[in-house]
Amino acid sequence: LPRPPRERLSPMCTLKNFPNAIEHTIQWARDQFEGVFAKSAENCQKYITEPKFLEKQRSGGALLAILEGLKKDLGVDKPTNFEDCVKWARLLFEQNFHNVIAQLLYNFPADQKTSSGALFWSGPKRCPAPINFDINNDEHVNFVVAAANLRAYNFCIPSNRDRDFIRECVSRVSVPTFTPRSGVKIAVTEAEAEAQNNHEDDDVGTADKILNELNSN
């Protein structure tokens, strides 16, 4: 049977920074799920079981991103119990739905205009708003419950769907106040996104530093 036509992917900068259709948000969520809960666990497993795993990645241009994930998952973010998974999930919510958007609006304020005098946030660009986590909002808690249990599964930690317990754990999480940083580059076009990726892939010094930290543990 002939294969179905390959689905056309949306530009990276649109998915990450300027989604304007439900298809964009669905694809973004699928990419997030794949990267956070599937690919990261696969990389950890291969790093532990395959001695030459990282050597294979160096030529593929993905070494830095893989090492940064390994540093977090096998180091500073490695959970030892379910409460650690809840903390991780709560901070993931903050990063995805508040901090990233706050940084985007810092770079491109709601009233910013282009060189031609048109509003930057117009046409397909829809101005976003950061979400403040609300422990009484079921959708917010649903995210933490799901993310925490997926995280626990990846690290062979028993699951827990007791929402009262999870709310109690969330209430104890210290969430750092986010301050937007100057100098952060956010791609507006696909060409800028590709250029940023190429620059990151060439950052061998950072990759070597992380690799040395992993080897010392």
N, C-alpha and C. Protein backbone atom coordinates (compact mmCIF):
# COMPACT_ATOMS: atom_id res chain seq x y z
N LEU A 1 0.84 -1.20 0.00
CA LEU A 1 0.00 0.00 0.00
C LEU A 1 0.87 1.24 0.00
N PRO A 2 0.45 2.27 -0.73
CA PRO A 2 1.25 3.52 -0.72
C PRO A 2 1.17 4.19 0.64
N ARG A 3 2.28 4.81 1.03
CA ARG A 3 2.32 5.51 2.31
C ARG A 3 1.52 6.81 2.22
N PRO A 4 0.86 7.18 3.31
CA PRO A 4 0.13 8.45 3.30
C PRO A 4 1.12 9.60 3.20
N PRO A 5 0.69 10.73 2.64
CA PRO A 5 1.60 11.86 2.54
C PRO A 5 2.08 12.30 3.91
N ARG A 6 3.36 12.66 3.99
CA ARG A 6 3.93 13.07 5.27
C ARG A 6 3.31 14.39 5.73
N GLU A 7 2.99 14.43 7.01
CA GLU A 7 2.36 15.63 7.56
C GLU A 7 3.32 16.81 7.49
N ARG A 8 2.83 17.93 7.02
CA ARG A 8 3.66 19.12 6.92
C ARG A 8 3.86 19.73 8.31
N LEU A 9 5.12 19.90 8.69
CA LEU A 9 5.42 20.43 10.00
C LEU A 9 5.42 21.95 9.97
N SER A 10 4.96 22.55 11.06
CA SER A 10 4.96 24.00 11.16
C SER A 10 6.37 24.49 11.46
N PRO A 11 6.70 25.72 11.07
CA PRO A 11 8.03 26.26 11.37
C PRO A 11 8.33 26.22 12.86
N MET A 12 9.58 25.99 13.20
CA MET A 12 9.99 25.87 14.59
C MET A 12 9.66 27.11 15.40
N CYS A 13 9.94 28.29 14.82
CA CYS A 13 9.72 29.53 15.57
C CYS A 13 8.23 29.76 15.82
N THR A 14 7.38 29.28 14.90
CA THR A 14 5.93 29.42 15.11
C THR A 14 5.48 28.55 16.26
N LEU A 15 5.93 27.31 16.28
CA LEU A 15 5.52 26.38 17.34
C LEU A 15 5.99 26.87 18.71
N LYS A 16 7.23 27.31 18.76
CA LYS A 16 7.84 27.64 20.05
C LYS A 16 7.41 29.00 20.58
N ASN A 17 7.29 29.98 19.69
CA ASN A 17 7.09 31.35 20.14
C ASN A 17 5.80 32.02 19.68
N PHE A 18 5.28 31.62 18.51
CA PHE A 18 4.16 32.36 17.95
C PHE A 18 3.05 31.44 17.42
N PRO A 19 2.56 30.50 18.22
CA PRO A 19 1.47 29.65 17.75
C PRO A 19 0.21 30.47 17.53
N ASN A 20 -0.53 30.13 16.48
CA ASN A 20 -1.75 30.90 16.21
C ASN A 20 -2.90 30.00 15.76
N ALA A 21 -2.72 28.69 15.86
CA ALA A 21 -3.78 27.74 15.50
C ALA A 21 -3.72 26.55 16.43
N ILE A 22 -4.84 25.87 16.61
CA ILE A 22 -4.88 24.72 17.51
C ILE A 22 -3.89 23.65 17.07
N GLU A 23 -3.65 23.54 15.75
CA GLU A 23 -2.69 22.55 15.26
C GLU A 23 -1.28 22.83 15.80
N HIS A 24 -0.96 24.11 15.94
CA HIS A 24 0.36 24.48 16.47
C HIS A 24 0.50 24.04 17.93
N THR A 25 -0.55 24.26 18.72
CA THR A 25 -0.46 23.90 20.13
C THR A 25 -0.43 22.39 20.32
N ILE A 26 -1.14 21.66 19.47
CA ILE A 26 -1.13 20.19 19.55
C ILE A 26 0.26 19.67 19.20
N GLN A 27 0.85 20.20 18.15
CA GLN A 27 2.18 19.74 17.76
C GLN A 27 3.22 20.11 18.81
N TRP A 28 3.08 21.32 19.39
CA TRP A 28 3.99 21.73 20.46
C TRP A 28 3.89 20.76 21.64
N ALA A 29 2.66 20.38 22.01
CA ALA A 29 2.46 19.46 23.13
C ALA A 29 3.05 18.09 22.82
N ARG A 30 2.88 17.63 21.61
CA ARG A 30 3.44 16.32 21.22
C ARG A 30 4.97 16.36 21.28
N ASP A 31 5.55 17.45 20.80
CA ASP A 31 7.00 17.59 20.84
C ASP A 31 7.50 17.64 22.29
N GLN A 32 6.77 18.35 23.14
CA GLN A 32 7.12 18.43 24.55
C GLN A 32 7.08 17.04 25.19
N PHE A 33 6.01 16.31 24.94
CA PHE A 33 5.86 14.98 25.52
C PHE A 33 7.00 14.07 25.06
N GLU A 34 7.28 14.10 23.77
CA GLU A 34 8.33 13.24 23.22
C GLU A 34 9.69 13.58 23.84
N GLY A 35 9.98 14.87 23.92
CA GLY A 35 11.28 15.27 24.44
C GLY A 35 11.44 15.06 25.93
N VAL A 36 10.40 15.40 26.70
CA VAL A 36 10.50 15.37 28.16
C VAL A 36 10.33 13.97 28.73
N PHE A 37 9.40 13.19 28.18
CA PHE A 37 9.08 11.91 28.80
C PHE A 37 9.56 10.68 28.03
N ALA A 38 9.91 10.84 26.78
CA ALA A 38 10.35 9.69 25.99
C ALA A 38 11.83 9.77 25.64
N LYS A 39 12.20 10.82 24.91
CA LYS A 39 13.58 10.92 24.43
C LYS A 39 14.57 11.06 25.58
N SER A 40 14.24 11.84 26.59
CA SER A 40 15.17 12.04 27.70
C SER A 40 15.42 10.73 28.44
N ALA A 41 14.36 9.94 28.66
CA ALA A 41 14.53 8.65 29.33
C ALA A 41 15.35 7.69 28.47
N GLU A 42 15.10 7.72 27.17
CA GLU A 42 15.85 6.88 26.24
C GLU A 42 17.34 7.25 26.26
N ASN A 43 17.63 8.55 26.29
CA ASN A 43 19.02 8.99 26.33
C ASN A 43 19.72 8.54 27.62
N CYS A 44 19.02 8.65 28.74
CA CYS A 44 19.60 8.20 30.02
C CYS A 44 19.91 6.71 29.98
N GLN A 45 18.97 5.93 29.47
CA GLN A 45 19.16 4.48 29.38
C GLN A 45 20.36 4.14 28.50
N LYS A 46 20.46 4.78 27.35
CA LYS A 46 21.56 4.50 26.44
C LYS A 46 22.90 4.97 27.02
N TYR A 47 22.89 6.10 27.71
CA TYR A 47 24.13 6.60 28.33
C TYR A 47 24.66 5.61 29.36
N ILE A 48 23.73 4.98 30.10
CA ILE A 48 24.13 4.03 31.14
C ILE A 48 24.55 2.69 30.56
N THR A 49 23.89 2.25 29.50
CA THR A 49 24.11 0.89 28.99
C THR A 49 25.00 0.80 27.75
N GLU A 50 25.18 1.91 27.03
CA GLU A 50 25.98 1.88 25.81
C GLU A 50 27.22 2.76 25.97
N PRO A 51 28.40 2.16 26.13
CA PRO A 51 29.63 2.94 26.39
C PRO A 51 29.94 3.99 25.31
N LYS A 52 29.58 3.74 24.06
CA LYS A 52 29.92 4.66 22.98
C LYS A 52 28.73 5.51 22.52
N PHE A 53 27.71 5.60 23.36
CA PHE A 53 26.51 6.35 22.99
C PHE A 53 26.82 7.80 22.64
N LEU A 54 27.59 8.48 23.51
CA LEU A 54 27.87 9.90 23.28
C LEU A 54 28.78 10.11 22.08
N GLU A 55 29.68 9.17 21.82
CA GLU A 55 30.55 9.30 20.65
C GLU A 55 29.73 9.31 19.37
N LYS A 56 28.69 8.52 19.34
CA LYS A 56 27.82 8.46 18.16
C LYS A 56 27.08 9.79 17.96
N GLN A 57 26.80 10.49 19.04
CA GLN A 57 26.01 11.72 18.96
C GLN A 57 26.84 12.92 18.52
N ARG A 58 28.14 12.88 18.76
CA ARG A 58 28.96 14.05 18.47
C ARG A 58 28.88 14.44 17.00
N SER A 59 28.87 13.45 16.11
CA SER A 59 28.81 13.76 14.70
C SER A 59 27.40 14.14 14.26
N GLY A 60 26.41 13.84 15.10
CA GLY A 60 25.03 14.15 14.74
C GLY A 60 24.60 15.55 15.12
N GLY A 61 25.45 16.28 15.84
CA GLY A 61 25.14 17.66 16.17
C GLY A 61 24.18 17.83 17.33
N ALA A 62 23.84 16.74 18.03
CA ALA A 62 22.86 16.83 19.11
C ALA A 62 23.50 16.63 20.48
N LEU A 63 24.83 16.61 20.54
CA LEU A 63 25.51 16.26 21.79
C LEU A 63 25.19 17.21 22.93
N LEU A 64 25.24 18.52 22.67
CA LEU A 64 25.03 19.48 23.74
C LEU A 64 23.65 19.33 24.38
N ALA A 65 22.62 19.23 23.55
CA ALA A 65 21.25 19.09 24.08
C ALA A 65 21.12 17.81 24.89
N ILE A 66 21.73 16.72 24.43
CA ILE A 66 21.66 15.45 25.14
C ILE A 66 22.38 15.56 26.48
N LEU A 67 23.56 16.17 26.48
CA LEU A 67 24.32 16.30 27.73
C LEU A 67 23.59 17.16 28.75
N GLU A 68 22.96 18.23 28.29
CA GLU A 68 22.21 19.07 29.22
C GLU A 68 21.06 18.29 29.86
N GLY A 69 20.41 17.44 29.06
CA GLY A 69 19.34 16.60 29.60
C GLY A 69 19.86 15.57 30.58
N LEU A 70 21.00 14.95 30.26
CA LEU A 70 21.60 13.96 31.15
C LEU A 70 22.01 14.59 32.48
N LYS A 71 22.57 15.80 32.39
CA LYS A 71 23.00 16.49 33.61
C LYS A 71 21.83 16.72 34.56
N LYS A 72 20.68 17.08 33.99
CA LYS A 72 19.50 17.31 34.82
C LYS A 72 18.91 16.00 35.34
N ASP A 73 18.68 15.05 34.42
CA ASP A 73 17.96 13.83 34.79
C ASP A 73 18.77 12.89 35.68
N LEU A 74 20.09 12.92 35.54
CA LEU A 74 20.94 12.04 36.35
C LEU A 74 21.65 12.80 37.46
N GLY A 75 21.35 14.09 37.54
CA GLY A 75 22.01 14.90 38.56
C GLY A 75 21.05 15.72 39.37
N VAL A 76 20.99 17.03 39.07
CA VAL A 76 20.27 17.96 39.93
C VAL A 76 18.77 17.68 40.00
N ASP A 77 18.18 17.12 38.94
CA ASP A 77 16.73 16.90 38.92
C ASP A 77 16.33 15.45 39.14
N LYS A 78 17.27 14.59 39.45
CA LYS A 78 16.94 13.18 39.62
C LYS A 78 16.08 12.98 40.86
N PRO A 79 14.87 12.44 40.71
CA PRO A 79 13.98 12.28 41.86
C PRO A 79 14.31 11.04 42.68
N THR A 80 14.08 11.12 43.96
CA THR A 80 14.24 9.95 44.84
C THR A 80 12.92 9.48 45.42
N ASN A 81 11.87 10.29 45.28
CA ASN A 81 10.55 9.90 45.78
C ASN A 81 9.49 10.65 44.97
N PHE A 82 8.23 10.36 45.23
CA PHE A 82 7.17 10.96 44.44
C PHE A 82 7.06 12.46 44.67
N GLU A 83 7.34 12.90 45.86
CA GLU A 83 7.27 14.34 46.13
C GLU A 83 8.26 15.11 45.26
N ASP A 84 9.42 14.51 45.00
CA ASP A 84 10.37 15.15 44.08
C ASP A 84 9.76 15.29 42.69
N CYS A 85 8.98 14.29 42.29
CA CYS A 85 8.33 14.33 40.97
C CYS A 85 7.28 15.43 40.91
N VAL A 86 6.57 15.63 42.01
CA VAL A 86 5.57 16.71 42.07
C VAL A 86 6.26 18.06 41.97
N LYS A 87 7.36 18.21 42.69
CA LYS A 87 8.11 19.47 42.62
C LYS A 87 8.57 19.74 41.20
N TRP A 88 9.12 18.73 40.56
CA TRP A 88 9.59 18.87 39.18
C TRP A 88 8.44 19.27 38.26
N ALA A 89 7.28 18.64 38.43
CA ALA A 89 6.12 18.93 37.58
C ALA A 89 5.62 20.35 37.80
N ARG A 90 5.61 20.78 39.05
CA ARG A 90 5.16 22.15 39.35
C ARG A 90 6.09 23.17 38.70
N LEU A 91 7.40 22.93 38.76
CA LEU A 91 8.36 23.85 38.15
C LEU A 91 8.29 23.80 36.63
N LEU A 92 7.95 22.63 36.09
CA LEU A 92 7.76 22.53 34.64
C LEU A 92 6.59 23.38 34.19
N PHE A 93 5.50 23.36 34.96
CA PHE A 93 4.35 24.23 34.67
C PHE A 93 4.80 25.69 34.65
N GLU A 94 5.56 26.08 35.65
CA GLU A 94 6.00 27.48 35.76
C GLU A 94 6.85 27.87 34.56
N GLN A 95 7.75 26.97 34.17
CA GLN A 95 8.63 27.27 33.05
C GLN A 95 7.86 27.39 31.73
N ASN A 96 6.99 26.43 31.47
CA ASN A 96 6.28 26.38 30.19
C ASN A 96 5.22 27.45 30.03
N PHE A 97 4.48 27.72 31.10
CA PHE A 97 3.29 28.56 30.96
C PHE A 97 3.41 29.94 31.58
N HIS A 98 4.52 30.19 32.27
CA HIS A 98 4.72 31.53 32.83
C HIS A 98 6.05 32.13 32.38
N ASN A 99 7.15 31.48 32.72
CA ASN A 99 8.46 32.09 32.50
C ASN A 99 8.78 32.33 31.03
N VAL A 100 8.51 31.32 30.20
CA VAL A 100 8.79 31.46 28.77
C VAL A 100 7.98 32.62 28.17
N ILE A 101 6.73 32.72 28.58
CA ILE A 101 5.87 33.78 28.06
C ILE A 101 6.29 35.15 28.59
N ALA A 102 6.68 35.19 29.86
CA ALA A 102 7.14 36.46 30.44
C ALA A 102 8.40 36.95 29.72
N GLN A 103 9.29 36.03 29.38
CA GLN A 103 10.50 36.41 28.65
C GLN A 103 10.15 36.89 27.24
N LEU A 104 9.20 36.21 26.62
CA LEU A 104 8.77 36.60 25.27
C LEU A 104 8.21 38.01 25.26
N LEU A 105 7.39 38.34 26.26
CA LEU A 105 6.80 39.67 26.34
C LEU A 105 7.82 40.73 26.76
N TYR A 106 8.88 40.31 27.44
CA TYR A 106 9.96 41.23 27.78
C TYR A 106 10.70 41.63 26.50
N ASN A 107 10.94 40.63 25.64
CA ASN A 107 11.61 40.91 24.37
C ASN A 107 10.72 41.66 23.40
N PHE A 108 9.43 41.28 23.40
CA PHE A 108 8.47 41.88 22.46
C PHE A 108 7.23 42.32 23.24
N PRO A 109 7.26 43.52 23.84
CA PRO A 109 6.11 44.00 24.62
C PRO A 109 4.83 44.07 23.78
N ALA A 110 3.71 44.07 24.48
CA ALA A 110 2.41 44.03 23.79
C ALA A 110 2.22 45.21 22.84
N ASP A 111 2.85 46.36 23.16
CA ASP A 111 2.66 47.54 22.33
C ASP A 111 3.82 47.79 21.37
N GLN A 112 4.72 46.82 21.24
CA GLN A 112 5.88 47.02 20.37
C GLN A 112 5.46 47.12 18.90
N LYS A 113 6.19 47.97 18.18
CA LYS A 113 5.92 48.15 16.76
C LYS A 113 7.12 47.75 15.93
N THR A 114 6.85 47.35 14.72
CA THR A 114 7.91 46.98 13.80
C THR A 114 8.52 48.23 13.18
N SER A 115 9.57 48.04 12.36
CA SER A 115 10.23 49.17 11.73
C SER A 115 9.30 49.93 10.79
N SER A 116 8.24 49.26 10.33
CA SER A 116 7.29 49.91 9.43
C SER A 116 6.16 50.62 10.18
N GLY A 117 6.15 50.50 11.51
CA GLY A 117 5.14 51.17 12.31
C GLY A 117 3.94 50.31 12.66
N ALA A 118 3.91 49.08 12.16
CA ALA A 118 2.80 48.17 12.48
C ALA A 118 3.05 47.51 13.83
N LEU A 119 1.98 47.12 14.50
CA LEU A 119 2.13 46.41 15.76
C LEU A 119 2.81 45.06 15.52
N PHE A 120 3.79 44.76 16.36
CA PHE A 120 4.48 43.47 16.24
C PHE A 120 3.49 42.33 16.45
N TRP A 121 2.65 42.48 17.48
CA TRP A 121 1.64 41.44 17.78
C TRP A 121 0.39 41.73 16.96
N SER A 122 0.45 41.35 15.71
CA SER A 122 -0.70 41.52 14.81
C SER A 122 -0.63 40.44 13.75
N GLY A 123 -1.69 40.32 12.96
CA GLY A 123 -1.73 39.27 11.95
C GLY A 123 -1.70 37.91 12.61
N PRO A 124 -0.80 37.03 12.19
CA PRO A 124 -0.76 35.68 12.78
C PRO A 124 -0.13 35.64 14.16
N LYS A 125 0.54 36.71 14.58
CA LYS A 125 1.17 36.73 15.90
C LYS A 125 0.14 37.17 16.94
N ARG A 126 -0.18 36.26 17.84
CA ARG A 126 -1.19 36.53 18.87
C ARG A 126 -0.49 36.76 20.20
N CYS A 127 -0.72 37.91 20.78
CA CYS A 127 -0.03 38.28 22.02
C CYS A 127 -0.45 37.35 23.16
N PRO A 128 0.51 36.69 23.81
CA PRO A 128 0.18 35.75 24.88
C PRO A 128 0.12 36.44 26.24
N ALA A 129 -0.25 35.69 27.26
CA ALA A 129 -0.27 36.19 28.63
C ALA A 129 0.23 35.09 29.55
N PRO A 130 1.15 35.40 30.46
CA PRO A 130 1.64 34.38 31.39
C PRO A 130 0.52 33.85 32.27
N ILE A 131 0.60 32.58 32.62
CA ILE A 131 -0.39 31.95 33.49
C ILE A 131 0.19 31.81 34.88
N ASN A 132 -0.51 32.31 35.86
CA ASN A 132 -0.12 32.13 37.26
C ASN A 132 -0.76 30.86 37.79
N PHE A 133 0.06 29.97 38.32
CA PHE A 133 -0.46 28.69 38.81
C PHE A 133 -1.47 28.92 39.93
N ASP A 134 -2.60 28.21 39.84
CA ASP A 134 -3.66 28.31 40.83
C ASP A 134 -3.96 26.91 41.35
N ILE A 135 -3.66 26.66 42.60
CA ILE A 135 -3.83 25.33 43.17
C ILE A 135 -5.29 24.90 43.20
N ASN A 136 -6.21 25.85 43.06
CA ASN A 136 -7.64 25.53 43.04
C ASN A 136 -8.19 25.36 41.62
N ASN A 137 -7.32 25.52 40.64
CA ASN A 137 -7.71 25.34 39.25
C ASN A 137 -7.46 23.87 38.87
N ASP A 138 -8.52 23.14 38.54
CA ASP A 138 -8.39 21.72 38.25
C ASP A 138 -7.46 21.44 37.07
N GLU A 139 -7.49 22.30 36.06
CA GLU A 139 -6.62 22.07 34.90
C GLU A 139 -5.15 22.21 35.29
N HIS A 140 -4.84 23.14 36.15
CA HIS A 140 -3.47 23.31 36.60
C HIS A 140 -3.03 22.09 37.40
N VAL A 141 -3.87 21.63 38.28
CA VAL A 141 -3.54 20.45 39.09
C VAL A 141 -3.46 19.21 38.21
N ASN A 142 -4.34 19.11 37.22
CA ASN A 142 -4.29 17.96 36.30
C ASN A 142 -2.93 17.85 35.63
N PHE A 143 -2.38 18.99 35.23
CA PHE A 143 -1.06 18.99 34.60
C PHE A 143 -0.02 18.42 35.55
N VAL A 144 -0.02 18.88 36.79
CA VAL A 144 0.96 18.42 37.77
C VAL A 144 0.78 16.93 38.06
N VAL A 145 -0.46 16.49 38.20
CA VAL A 145 -0.72 15.07 38.47
C VAL A 145 -0.18 14.20 37.34
N ALA A 146 -0.48 14.58 36.11
CA ALA A 146 -0.05 13.80 34.95
C ALA A 146 1.47 13.82 34.81
N ALA A 147 2.05 15.01 34.86
CA ALA A 147 3.49 15.14 34.67
C ALA A 147 4.27 14.44 35.78
N ALA A 148 3.79 14.56 37.02
CA ALA A 148 4.48 13.92 38.14
C ALA A 148 4.44 12.40 38.02
N ASN A 149 3.32 11.86 37.59
CA ASN A 149 3.21 10.41 37.46
C ASN A 149 4.03 9.88 36.28
N LEU A 150 4.10 10.63 35.20
CA LEU A 150 4.96 10.22 34.09
C LEU A 150 6.42 10.27 34.50
N ARG A 151 6.79 11.29 35.23
CA ARG A 151 8.16 11.40 35.74
C ARG A 151 8.48 10.23 36.67
N ALA A 152 7.55 9.92 37.55
CA ALA A 152 7.74 8.81 38.48
C ALA A 152 7.91 7.49 37.73
N TYR A 153 7.11 7.28 36.70
CA TYR A 153 7.20 6.05 35.91
C TYR A 153 8.59 5.91 35.29
N ASN A 154 9.13 7.00 34.76
CA ASN A 154 10.45 6.95 34.13
C ASN A 154 11.55 6.57 35.10
N PHE A 155 11.35 6.89 36.39
CA PHE A 155 12.38 6.62 37.38
C PHE A 155 11.99 5.48 38.32
N CYS A 156 11.00 4.68 37.90
CA CYS A 156 10.58 3.49 38.67
C CYS A 156 10.16 3.84 40.09
N ILE A 157 9.48 4.97 40.23
CA ILE A 157 8.94 5.40 41.51
C ILE A 157 7.44 5.12 41.50
N PRO A 158 6.88 4.53 42.55
CA PRO A 158 5.45 4.22 42.57
C PRO A 158 4.59 5.44 42.27
N SER A 159 3.54 5.24 41.50
CA SER A 159 2.65 6.34 41.12
C SER A 159 1.78 6.75 42.30
N ASN A 160 1.18 7.94 42.16
CA ASN A 160 0.29 8.45 43.20
C ASN A 160 -0.66 9.45 42.54
N ARG A 161 -1.94 9.17 42.61
CA ARG A 161 -2.93 10.07 42.01
C ARG A 161 -3.85 10.69 43.06
N ASP A 162 -3.40 10.67 44.30
CA ASP A 162 -4.14 11.30 45.39
C ASP A 162 -3.99 12.81 45.25
N ARG A 163 -5.04 13.45 44.77
CA ARG A 163 -4.96 14.88 44.47
C ARG A 163 -4.76 15.72 45.73
N ASP A 164 -5.32 15.30 46.85
CA ASP A 164 -5.11 16.05 48.09
C ASP A 164 -3.63 16.01 48.49
N PHE A 165 -3.03 14.82 48.38
CA PHE A 165 -1.61 14.69 48.70
C PHE A 165 -0.76 15.53 47.75
N ILE A 166 -1.11 15.50 46.47
CA ILE A 166 -0.33 16.25 45.48
C ILE A 166 -0.48 17.75 45.71
N ARG A 167 -1.69 18.19 46.04
CA ARG A 167 -1.88 19.62 46.34
C ARG A 167 -1.03 20.01 47.56
N GLU A 168 -0.97 19.14 48.54
CA GLU A 168 -0.16 19.43 49.73
C GLU A 168 1.32 19.54 49.35
N CYS A 169 1.77 18.63 48.49
CA CYS A 169 3.16 18.68 48.04
C CYS A 169 3.43 19.97 47.26
N VAL A 170 2.50 20.34 46.40
CA VAL A 170 2.66 21.56 45.60
C VAL A 170 2.76 22.79 46.50
N SER A 171 1.98 22.80 47.56
CA SER A 171 1.97 23.97 48.45
C SER A 171 3.33 24.16 49.14
N ARG A 172 4.15 23.09 49.18
CA ARG A 172 5.46 23.19 49.82
C ARG A 172 6.58 23.51 48.83
N VAL A 173 6.25 23.56 47.55
CA VAL A 173 7.28 23.83 46.55
C VAL A 173 7.64 25.32 46.55
N SER A 174 8.92 25.59 46.62
CA SER A 174 9.39 26.97 46.54
C SER A 174 9.66 27.29 45.07
N VAL A 175 8.86 28.18 44.53
CA VAL A 175 8.98 28.53 43.11
C VAL A 175 9.75 29.85 43.00
N PRO A 176 10.92 29.82 42.39
CA PRO A 176 11.71 31.06 42.26
C PRO A 176 10.96 32.13 41.47
N THR A 177 11.09 33.36 41.90
CA THR A 177 10.50 34.47 41.16
C THR A 177 11.27 34.67 39.86
N PHE A 178 10.54 34.70 38.77
CA PHE A 178 11.20 34.83 37.48
C PHE A 178 11.45 36.29 37.13
N THR A 179 12.68 36.57 36.73
CA THR A 179 13.04 37.91 36.26
C THR A 179 13.54 37.79 34.83
N PRO A 180 12.85 38.40 33.86
CA PRO A 180 13.30 38.33 32.47
C PRO A 180 14.73 38.84 32.33
N ARG A 181 15.47 38.22 31.43
CA ARG A 181 16.87 38.57 31.23
C ARG A 181 17.05 39.34 29.91
N SER A 182 17.90 40.34 29.96
CA SER A 182 18.24 41.05 28.74
C SER A 182 19.26 40.24 27.96
N GLY A 183 19.29 40.42 26.67
CA GLY A 183 20.26 39.70 25.85
C GLY A 183 19.79 38.34 25.38
N VAL A 184 18.61 37.91 25.81
CA VAL A 184 18.07 36.63 25.36
C VAL A 184 17.55 36.78 23.93
N LYS A 185 18.03 35.95 23.03
CA LYS A 185 17.61 36.03 21.64
C LYS A 185 16.46 35.08 21.38
N ILE A 186 15.39 35.60 20.84
CA ILE A 186 14.21 34.80 20.50
C ILE A 186 14.00 34.88 18.99
N ALA A 187 13.97 33.72 18.36
CA ALA A 187 13.85 33.67 16.90
C ALA A 187 12.47 34.13 16.46
N VAL A 188 12.45 35.02 15.49
CA VAL A 188 11.20 35.50 14.92
C VAL A 188 10.92 34.81 13.59
N THR A 189 11.99 34.44 12.90
CA THR A 189 11.86 33.77 11.61
C THR A 189 12.48 32.38 11.68
N GLU A 190 12.15 31.54 10.72
CA GLU A 190 12.72 30.20 10.68
C GLU A 190 14.23 30.25 10.47
N ALA A 191 14.69 31.22 9.69
CA ALA A 191 16.13 31.36 9.45
C ALA A 191 16.86 31.67 10.76
N GLU A 192 16.28 32.53 11.59
CA GLU A 192 16.89 32.85 12.88
C GLU A 192 16.90 31.63 13.79
N ALA A 193 15.84 30.83 13.76
CA ALA A 193 15.77 29.62 14.57
C ALA A 193 16.85 28.63 14.15
N GLU A 194 17.04 28.46 12.85
CA GLU A 194 18.07 27.54 12.35
C GLU A 194 19.45 28.03 12.74
N ALA A 195 19.67 29.34 12.65
CA ALA A 195 20.98 29.90 13.00
C ALA A 195 21.28 29.67 14.48
N GLN A 196 20.27 29.81 15.34
CA GLN A 196 20.47 29.57 16.76
C GLN A 196 20.81 28.12 17.02
N ASN A 197 20.13 27.21 16.34
CA ASN A 197 20.42 25.78 16.51
C ASN A 197 21.84 25.45 16.08
N ASN A 198 22.27 26.01 14.98
CA ASN A 198 23.61 25.74 14.49
C ASN A 198 24.66 26.27 15.46
N HIS A 199 24.38 27.42 16.05
CA HIS A 199 25.30 28.00 17.03
C HIS A 199 25.39 27.11 18.26
N GLU A 200 24.27 26.61 18.72
CA GLU A 200 24.26 25.75 19.90
C GLU A 200 24.99 24.46 19.64
N ASP A 201 24.85 23.91 18.43
CA ASP A 201 25.51 22.66 18.11
C ASP A 201 27.02 22.81 18.09
N ASP A 202 27.51 24.02 17.83
CA ASP A 202 28.95 24.25 17.75
C ASP A 202 29.57 24.57 19.10
N ASP A 203 28.77 24.62 20.15
CA ASP A 203 29.28 25.01 21.46
C ASP A 203 29.96 23.81 22.12
N VAL A 204 31.12 23.45 21.60
CA VAL A 204 31.82 22.27 22.08
C VAL A 204 32.33 22.47 23.50
N GLY A 205 32.75 23.71 23.82
CA GLY A 205 33.28 23.97 25.15
C GLY A 205 32.28 23.66 26.25
N THR A 206 31.03 24.09 26.06
CA THR A 206 29.99 23.81 27.05
C THR A 206 29.72 22.31 27.14
N ALA A 207 29.71 21.62 26.00
CA ALA A 207 29.48 20.18 25.99
C ALA A 207 30.58 19.46 26.75
N ASP A 208 31.81 19.85 26.54
CA ASP A 208 32.93 19.20 27.23
C ASP A 208 32.86 19.42 28.74
N LYS A 209 32.43 20.62 29.14
CA LYS A 209 32.32 20.92 30.57
C LYS A 209 31.27 20.03 31.23
N ILE A 210 30.12 19.87 30.58
CA ILE A 210 29.06 19.02 31.13
C ILE A 210 29.51 17.57 31.17
N LEU A 211 30.19 17.13 30.11
CA LEU A 211 30.67 15.75 30.06
C LEU A 211 31.63 15.46 31.20
N ASN A 212 32.51 16.40 31.51
CA ASN A 212 33.44 16.22 32.62
C ASN A 212 32.69 16.13 33.95
N GLU A 213 31.62 16.91 34.10
CA GLU A 213 30.83 16.85 35.33
C GLU A 213 30.14 15.51 35.47
N LEU A 214 29.62 14.98 34.35
CA LEU A 214 28.97 13.67 34.39
C LEU A 214 29.97 12.58 34.74
N ASN A 215 31.14 12.65 34.18
CA ASN A 215 32.16 11.62 34.41
C ASN A 215 32.69 11.66 35.84
N SER A 216 32.59 12.81 36.50
CA SER A 216 33.10 12.94 37.85
C SER A 216 32.14 12.42 38.90
N ASN A 217 30.86 12.18 38.49
CA ASN A 217 29.85 11.69 39.44
C ASN A 217 29.92 10.18 39.59
